[in-house]
């Protein structure tokens, strides 16, 4: 039997940008004010037919197999768990922020006590057979979670149907465990508005 590798697939055609995942995650993981383990970047795009459409792209830790954060951590606080996820041992974290600088997705943050935190794929839930909070609360069923190495899992079947799906920063070769359906199509369309995160402007419209 192959080694277990937990991962997530997000179908952008089903994400309506409601931010229920963000709220559920903050409540489940007691995420500090101003920080996010997962968020949605919402913006308008110009479709090939000239019409304007809304794009919603959820972001979070990609749980890479070749994670830069793990490589640069001087204490071993950032590590790959047996289920393939990237976790942080809070007792070993010295708050040096090397991992924050190394992460190309910029999904880590430092809490007041000094430790660094991020999305854990709700390890405390998945380790007992439950779904991550964001997956369980998604009203559009845009998120699928499971064992990427199990060909009979829902996520493996959906990825096979989607020709393997898309990943962020594919050129970096980090082998992330977060996949998307429709990401390349979304990225190929011209952005026609500011990019919002949680209702706030994350990047102004550049015209």
PDB file of C-alpha atoms in Angstrom:
ATOM      1  CA  UNK A   1       0.000   0.000   0.000  1.00  0.00           C
ATOM      2  CA  UNK A   2       1.349   3.448  -0.952  1.00  0.00           C
ATOM      3  CA  UNK A   3       2.129   6.095   1.658  1.00  0.00           C
ATOM      4  CA  UNK A   4      -0.812   8.278   2.639  1.00  0.00           C
ATOM      5  CA  UNK A   5      -0.764  11.808   1.217  1.00  0.00           C
ATOM      6  CA  UNK A   6      -3.615  14.106   2.187  1.00  0.00           C
ATOM      7  CA  UNK A   7      -4.555  16.848  -0.223  1.00  0.00           C
ATOM      8  CA  UNK A   8      -7.296  19.228  -1.291  1.00  0.00           C
ATOM      9  CA  UNK A   9      -8.924  20.043  -4.625  1.00  0.00           C
ATOM     10  CA  UNK A  10     -10.819  23.292  -5.198  1.00  0.00           C
ATOM     11  CA  UNK A  11     -13.147  23.641  -8.184  1.00  0.00           C
ATOM     12  CA  UNK A  12     -13.208  27.353  -8.956  1.00  0.00           C
ATOM     13  CA  UNK A  13     -16.388  27.004 -11.011  1.00  0.00           C
ATOM     14  CA  UNK A  14     -18.202  26.017  -7.804  1.00  0.00           C
ATOM     15  CA  UNK A  15     -16.703  28.640  -5.473  1.00  0.00           C
ATOM     16  CA  UNK A  16     -19.131  31.542  -5.018  1.00  0.00           C
ATOM     17  CA  UNK A  17     -16.835  33.630  -2.815  1.00  0.00           C
ATOM     18  CA  UNK A  18     -19.112  33.503   0.215  1.00  0.00           C
ATOM     19  CA  UNK A  19     -16.157  33.229   2.653  1.00  0.00           C
ATOM     20  CA  UNK A  20     -17.914  30.559   4.725  1.00  0.00           C
ATOM     21  CA  UNK A  21     -14.658  28.574   4.592  1.00  0.00           C
ATOM     22  CA  UNK A  22     -12.710  31.514   5.996  1.00  0.00           C
ATOM     23  CA  UNK A  23     -15.151  32.042   8.864  1.00  0.00           C
ATOM     24  CA  UNK A  24     -15.332  28.321   9.680  1.00  0.00           C
ATOM     25  CA  UNK A  25     -11.548  28.078   9.726  1.00  0.00           C
ATOM     26  CA  UNK A  26     -11.099  31.087  11.993  1.00  0.00           C
ATOM     27  CA  UNK A  27     -13.654  29.715  14.442  1.00  0.00           C
ATOM     28  CA  UNK A  28     -12.354  26.134  14.370  1.00  0.00           C
ATOM     29  CA  UNK A  29      -8.687  27.081  14.733  1.00  0.00           C
ATOM     30  CA  UNK A  30      -9.044  30.247  16.819  1.00  0.00           C
ATOM     31  CA  UNK A  31      -7.154  32.251  14.185  1.00  0.00           C
ATOM     32  CA  UNK A  32      -6.139  35.708  15.512  1.00  0.00           C
ATOM     33  CA  UNK A  33      -7.786  38.891  14.306  1.00  0.00           C
ATOM     34  CA  UNK A  34      -6.158  40.088  11.088  1.00  0.00           C
ATOM     35  CA  UNK A  35      -4.681  36.681  10.246  1.00  0.00           C
ATOM     36  CA  UNK A  36      -6.046  33.937   8.007  1.00  0.00           C
ATOM     37  CA  UNK A  37      -5.321  30.255   7.480  1.00  0.00           C
ATOM     38  CA  UNK A  38      -7.443  30.359   4.342  1.00  0.00           C
ATOM     39  CA  UNK A  39      -8.944  33.263   2.429  1.00  0.00           C
ATOM     40  CA  UNK A  40     -10.604  34.015  -0.908  1.00  0.00           C
ATOM     41  CA  UNK A  41      -9.209  36.429  -3.460  1.00  0.00           C
ATOM     42  CA  UNK A  42     -12.171  37.824  -5.420  1.00  0.00           C
ATOM     43  CA  UNK A  43     -11.894  39.921  -8.573  1.00  0.00           C
ATOM     44  CA  UNK A  44     -13.492  40.529 -11.947  1.00  0.00           C
ATOM     45  CA  UNK A  45     -12.037  39.056 -15.135  1.00  0.00           C
ATOM     46  CA  UNK A  46     -12.691  39.701 -18.808  1.00  0.00           C
ATOM     47  CA  UNK A  47     -13.787  36.489 -20.501  1.00  0.00           C
ATOM     48  CA  UNK A  48     -12.733  35.602 -24.060  1.00  0.00           C
ATOM     49  CA  UNK A  49     -16.197  36.678 -25.291  1.00  0.00           C
ATOM     50  CA  UNK A  50     -15.661  40.134 -23.777  1.00  0.00           C
ATOM     51  CA  UNK A  51     -18.110  39.667 -20.901  1.00  0.00           C
ATOM     52  CA  UNK A  52     -17.093  40.428 -17.315  1.00  0.00           C
ATOM     53  CA  UNK A  53     -17.235  37.580 -14.811  1.00  0.00           C
ATOM     54  CA  UNK A  54     -16.415  37.211 -11.126  1.00  0.00           C
ATOM     55  CA  UNK A  55     -13.463  35.016 -10.157  1.00  0.00           C
ATOM     56  CA  UNK A  56     -12.970  33.595  -6.674  1.00  0.00           C
ATOM     57  CA  UNK A  57      -9.674  31.899  -5.840  1.00  0.00           C
ATOM     58  CA  UNK A  58      -9.267  30.427  -2.330  1.00  0.00           C
ATOM     59  CA  UNK A  59      -5.705  30.468  -0.983  1.00  0.00           C
ATOM     60  CA  UNK A  60      -3.980  28.664   1.904  1.00  0.00           C
ATOM     61  CA  UNK A  61      -0.945  26.529   2.718  1.00  0.00           C
ATOM     62  CA  UNK A  62      -0.201  24.181  -0.181  1.00  0.00           C
ATOM     63  CA  UNK A  63       1.401  21.465   1.990  1.00  0.00           C
ATOM     64  CA  UNK A  64       4.225  20.929  -0.492  1.00  0.00           C
ATOM     65  CA  UNK A  65       6.151  17.663  -0.695  1.00  0.00           C
ATOM     66  CA  UNK A  66       9.311  19.713  -1.260  1.00  0.00           C
ATOM     67  CA  UNK A  67       8.408  22.523   1.110  1.00  0.00           C
ATOM     68  CA  UNK A  68      10.864  25.457   1.316  1.00  0.00           C
ATOM     69  CA  UNK A  69       9.607  26.234   4.827  1.00  0.00           C
ATOM     70  CA  UNK A  70      10.723  22.803   6.019  1.00  0.00           C
ATOM     71  CA  UNK A  71      14.122  23.126   4.354  1.00  0.00           C
ATOM     72  CA  UNK A  72      14.987  26.466   5.980  1.00  0.00           C
ATOM     73  CA  UNK A  73      13.642  25.838   9.490  1.00  0.00           C
ATOM     74  CA  UNK A  74      16.701  25.717  11.809  1.00  0.00           C
ATOM     75  CA  UNK A  75      14.998  23.803  14.624  1.00  0.00           C
ATOM     76  CA  UNK A  76      12.853  21.267  12.772  1.00  0.00           C
ATOM     77  CA  UNK A  77       9.690  23.012  13.940  1.00  0.00           C
ATOM     78  CA  UNK A  78       8.305  22.916  10.386  1.00  0.00           C
ATOM     79  CA  UNK A  79       8.109  19.310   9.253  1.00  0.00           C
ATOM     80  CA  UNK A  80       6.244  16.889   6.995  1.00  0.00           C
ATOM     81  CA  UNK A  81       3.930  14.617   8.951  1.00  0.00           C
ATOM     82  CA  UNK A  82       3.273  10.955   8.129  1.00  0.00           C
ATOM     83  CA  UNK A  83       0.105  11.926   6.256  1.00  0.00           C
ATOM     84  CA  UNK A  84       2.104  14.153   3.886  1.00  0.00           C
ATOM     85  CA  UNK A  85       0.937  17.446   5.383  1.00  0.00           C
ATOM     86  CA  UNK A  86       3.273  20.208   6.532  1.00  0.00           C
ATOM     87  CA  UNK A  87       2.913  20.953  10.232  1.00  0.00           C
ATOM     88  CA  UNK A  88       4.548  23.212  12.832  1.00  0.00           C
ATOM     89  CA  UNK A  89       5.726  21.999  16.231  1.00  0.00           C
ATOM     90  CA  UNK A  90       4.933  25.058  18.324  1.00  0.00           C
ATOM     91  CA  UNK A  91       7.311  23.923  21.084  1.00  0.00           C
ATOM     92  CA  UNK A  92      10.250  23.982  18.667  1.00  0.00           C
ATOM     93  CA  UNK A  93       9.361  27.233  16.890  1.00  0.00           C
ATOM     94  CA  UNK A  94      11.703  30.098  17.880  1.00  0.00           C
ATOM     95  CA  UNK A  95       9.939  32.746  15.782  1.00  0.00           C
ATOM     96  CA  UNK A  96      12.865  33.391  13.451  1.00  0.00           C
ATOM     97  CA  UNK A  97      10.448  33.791  10.514  1.00  0.00           C
ATOM     98  CA  UNK A  98      12.763  32.034   8.035  1.00  0.00           C
ATOM     99  CA  UNK A  99       9.797  29.916   6.976  1.00  0.00           C
ATOM    100  CA  UNK A 100       7.664  32.986   6.354  1.00  0.00           C
ATOM    101  CA  UNK A 101      10.328  34.414   4.051  1.00  0.00           C
ATOM    102  CA  UNK A 102      10.802  31.096   2.232  1.00  0.00           C
ATOM    103  CA  UNK A 103       7.123  30.386   1.529  1.00  0.00           C
ATOM    104  CA  UNK A 104       6.245  31.531  -2.020  1.00  0.00           C
ATOM    105  CA  UNK A 105       2.535  31.467  -1.163  1.00  0.00           C
ATOM    106  CA  UNK A 106       2.914  33.839   1.819  1.00  0.00           C
ATOM    107  CA  UNK A 107       0.466  31.864   3.941  1.00  0.00           C
ATOM    108  CA  UNK A 108       2.278  31.952   7.287  1.00  0.00           C
ATOM    109  CA  UNK A 109       1.934  34.535  10.058  1.00  0.00           C
ATOM    110  CA  UNK A 110       3.428  35.181  13.468  1.00  0.00           C
ATOM    111  CA  UNK A 111       1.250  35.332  16.583  1.00  0.00           C
ATOM    112  CA  UNK A 112       1.831  37.645  19.556  1.00  0.00           C
ATOM    113  CA  UNK A 113       3.653  34.936  21.519  1.00  0.00           C
ATOM    114  CA  UNK A 114       6.204  34.666  18.702  1.00  0.00           C
ATOM    115  CA  UNK A 115       5.366  31.336  17.108  1.00  0.00           C
ATOM    116  CA  UNK A 116       4.444  31.005  13.461  1.00  0.00           C
ATOM    117  CA  UNK A 117       1.124  29.479  12.426  1.00  0.00           C
ATOM    118  CA  UNK A 118      -0.711  28.530   9.216  1.00  0.00           C
ATOM    119  CA  UNK A 119      -3.282  26.122   7.768  1.00  0.00           C
ATOM    120  CA  UNK A 120      -2.806  22.589   9.108  1.00  0.00           C
ATOM    121  CA  UNK A 121      -5.548  20.987   6.982  1.00  0.00           C
ATOM    122  CA  UNK A 122      -7.261  20.853  10.402  1.00  0.00           C
ATOM    123  CA  UNK A 123      -4.877  18.111  11.531  1.00  0.00           C
ATOM    124  CA  UNK A 124      -6.755  17.758  14.815  1.00  0.00           C
ATOM    125  CA  UNK A 125      -9.861  16.829  12.804  1.00  0.00           C
ATOM    126  CA  UNK A 126      -8.420  14.791   9.941  1.00  0.00           C
ATOM    127  CA  UNK A 127      -6.364  12.642  12.328  1.00  0.00           C
ATOM    128  CA  UNK A 128      -9.650  11.313  13.736  1.00  0.00           C
ATOM    129  CA  UNK A 129     -11.405  10.910  10.400  1.00  0.00           C
ATOM    130  CA  UNK A 130     -13.170  14.266  10.128  1.00  0.00           C
ATOM    131  CA  UNK A 131     -12.984  16.749   7.246  1.00  0.00           C
ATOM    132  CA  UNK A 132     -11.201  20.095   7.546  1.00  0.00           C
ATOM    133  CA  UNK A 133     -13.596  22.817   8.682  1.00  0.00           C
ATOM    134  CA  UNK A 134     -13.384  24.664   5.353  1.00  0.00           C
ATOM    135  CA  UNK A 135     -14.367  21.544   3.404  1.00  0.00           C
ATOM    136  CA  UNK A 136     -17.243  20.629   5.672  1.00  0.00           C
ATOM    137  CA  UNK A 137     -18.758  24.110   5.525  1.00  0.00           C
ATOM    138  CA  UNK A 138     -18.402  24.831   1.778  1.00  0.00           C
ATOM    139  CA  UNK A 139     -21.923  25.549   0.515  1.00  0.00           C
ATOM    140  CA  UNK A 140     -20.978  25.044  -3.138  1.00  0.00           C
ATOM    141  CA  UNK A 141     -19.110  21.762  -2.563  1.00  0.00           C
ATOM    142  CA  UNK A 142     -16.122  23.388  -4.250  1.00  0.00           C
ATOM    143  CA  UNK A 143     -13.625  21.672  -1.951  1.00  0.00           C
ATOM    144  CA  UNK A 144     -12.744  17.979  -1.981  1.00  0.00           C
ATOM    145  CA  UNK A 145     -10.360  16.458   0.560  1.00  0.00           C
ATOM    146  CA  UNK A 146      -8.745  13.052   0.855  1.00  0.00           C
ATOM    147  CA  UNK A 147      -5.825  10.746   0.159  1.00  0.00           C
ATOM    148  CA  UNK A 148      -4.142  11.682  -3.115  1.00  0.00           C
ATOM    149  CA  UNK A 149      -2.395   8.305  -3.226  1.00  0.00           C
ATOM    150  CA  UNK A 150      -5.631   6.314  -2.968  1.00  0.00           C
ATOM    151  CA  UNK A 151      -7.025   5.888  -6.499  1.00  0.00           C
ATOM    152  CA  UNK A 152     -10.444   5.083  -5.036  1.00  0.00           C
ATOM    153  CA  UNK A 153     -10.699   8.333  -3.053  1.00  0.00           C
ATOM    154  CA  UNK A 154     -13.034  11.090  -4.220  1.00  0.00           C
ATOM    155  CA  UNK A 155     -10.183  13.538  -4.657  1.00  0.00           C
ATOM    156  CA  UNK A 156      -8.106  11.131  -6.763  1.00  0.00           C
ATOM    157  CA  UNK A 157     -11.097  10.405  -8.999  1.00  0.00           C
ATOM    158  CA  UNK A 158     -11.921  14.094  -9.469  1.00  0.00           C
ATOM    159  CA  UNK A 159      -8.300  14.903 -10.246  1.00  0.00           C
ATOM    160  CA  UNK A 160      -8.217  12.120 -12.824  1.00  0.00           C
ATOM    161  CA  UNK A 161     -11.343  13.541 -14.457  1.00  0.00           C
ATOM    162  CA  UNK A 162      -9.710  16.999 -14.471  1.00  0.00           C
ATOM    163  CA  UNK A 163      -6.496  15.742 -16.125  1.00  0.00           C
ATOM    164  CA  UNK A 164      -4.537  16.257 -12.935  1.00  0.00           C
ATOM    165  CA  UNK A 165      -5.820  19.717 -12.071  1.00  0.00           C
ATOM    166  CA  UNK A 166      -3.781  22.913 -11.739  1.00  0.00           C
ATOM    167  CA  UNK A 167      -1.424  24.176  -9.020  1.00  0.00           C
ATOM    168  CA  UNK A 168      -0.099  27.578  -8.044  1.00  0.00           C
ATOM    169  CA  UNK A 169       3.482  28.377  -9.119  1.00  0.00           C
ATOM    170  CA  UNK A 170       3.868  25.096 -10.976  1.00  0.00           C
ATOM    171  CA  UNK A 171       7.260  26.245 -12.279  1.00  0.00           C
ATOM    172  CA  UNK A 172       8.745  26.083  -8.765  1.00  0.00           C
ATOM    173  CA  UNK A 173       8.407  22.285  -8.701  1.00  0.00           C
ATOM    174  CA  UNK A 174       7.394  22.109  -5.041  1.00  0.00           C
ATOM    175  CA  UNK A 175       4.837  19.321  -5.573  1.00  0.00           C
ATOM    176  CA  UNK A 176       1.994  20.986  -3.626  1.00  0.00           C
ATOM    177  CA  UNK A 177      -0.978  19.053  -2.256  1.00  0.00           C
ATOM    178  CA  UNK A 178      -3.465  21.822  -3.042  1.00  0.00           C
ATOM    179  CA  UNK A 179      -4.979  21.498  -6.514  1.00  0.00           C
ATOM    180  CA  UNK A 180      -7.451  23.576  -8.486  1.00  0.00           C
ATOM    181  CA  UNK A 181      -9.866  23.029 -11.341  1.00  0.00           C
ATOM    182  CA  UNK A 182     -10.044  26.082 -13.596  1.00  0.00           C
ATOM    183  CA  UNK A 183      -7.011  27.928 -12.221  1.00  0.00           C
ATOM    184  CA  UNK A 184      -5.119  28.197 -15.512  1.00  0.00           C
ATOM    185  CA  UNK A 185      -8.215  29.479 -17.299  1.00  0.00           C
ATOM    186  CA  UNK A 186      -8.768  32.076 -14.566  1.00  0.00           C
ATOM    187  CA  UNK A 187      -5.143  33.218 -14.598  1.00  0.00           C
ATOM    188  CA  UNK A 188      -5.230  33.552 -18.398  1.00  0.00           C
ATOM    189  CA  UNK A 189      -8.082  36.089 -18.337  1.00  0.00           C
ATOM    190  CA  UNK A 190      -7.293  39.813 -17.900  1.00  0.00           C
ATOM    191  CA  UNK A 191      -8.070  41.155 -14.429  1.00  0.00           C
ATOM    192  CA  UNK A 192     -10.778  43.834 -14.632  1.00  0.00           C
ATOM    193  CA  UNK A 193     -11.031  45.059 -11.028  1.00  0.00           C
ATOM    194  CA  UNK A 194      -9.181  45.381  -7.754  1.00  0.00           C
ATOM    195  CA  UNK A 195      -8.427  42.094  -5.989  1.00  0.00           C
ATOM    196  CA  UNK A 196     -10.329  41.785  -2.708  1.00  0.00           C
ATOM    197  CA  UNK A 197      -9.664  39.617   0.322  1.00  0.00           C
ATOM    198  CA  UNK A 198     -12.396  39.433   2.911  1.00  0.00           C
ATOM    199  CA  UNK A 199     -14.049  42.548   1.503  1.00  0.00           C
ATOM    200  CA  UNK A 200     -10.853  44.615   1.703  1.00  0.00           C
ATOM    201  CA  UNK A 201      -8.749  45.713  -1.253  1.00  0.00           C
ATOM    202  CA  UNK A 202      -5.674  43.491  -1.406  1.00  0.00           C
ATOM    203  CA  UNK A 203      -4.361  44.818  -4.707  1.00  0.00           C
ATOM    204  CA  UNK A 204      -5.713  47.948  -6.426  1.00  0.00           C
ATOM    205  CA  UNK A 205      -6.920  47.792 -10.011  1.00  0.00           C
ATOM    206  CA  UNK A 206      -4.105  48.761 -12.359  1.00  0.00           C
ATOM    207  CA  UNK A 207      -6.229  49.213 -15.455  1.00  0.00           C
TER     208      UNK A 207
END
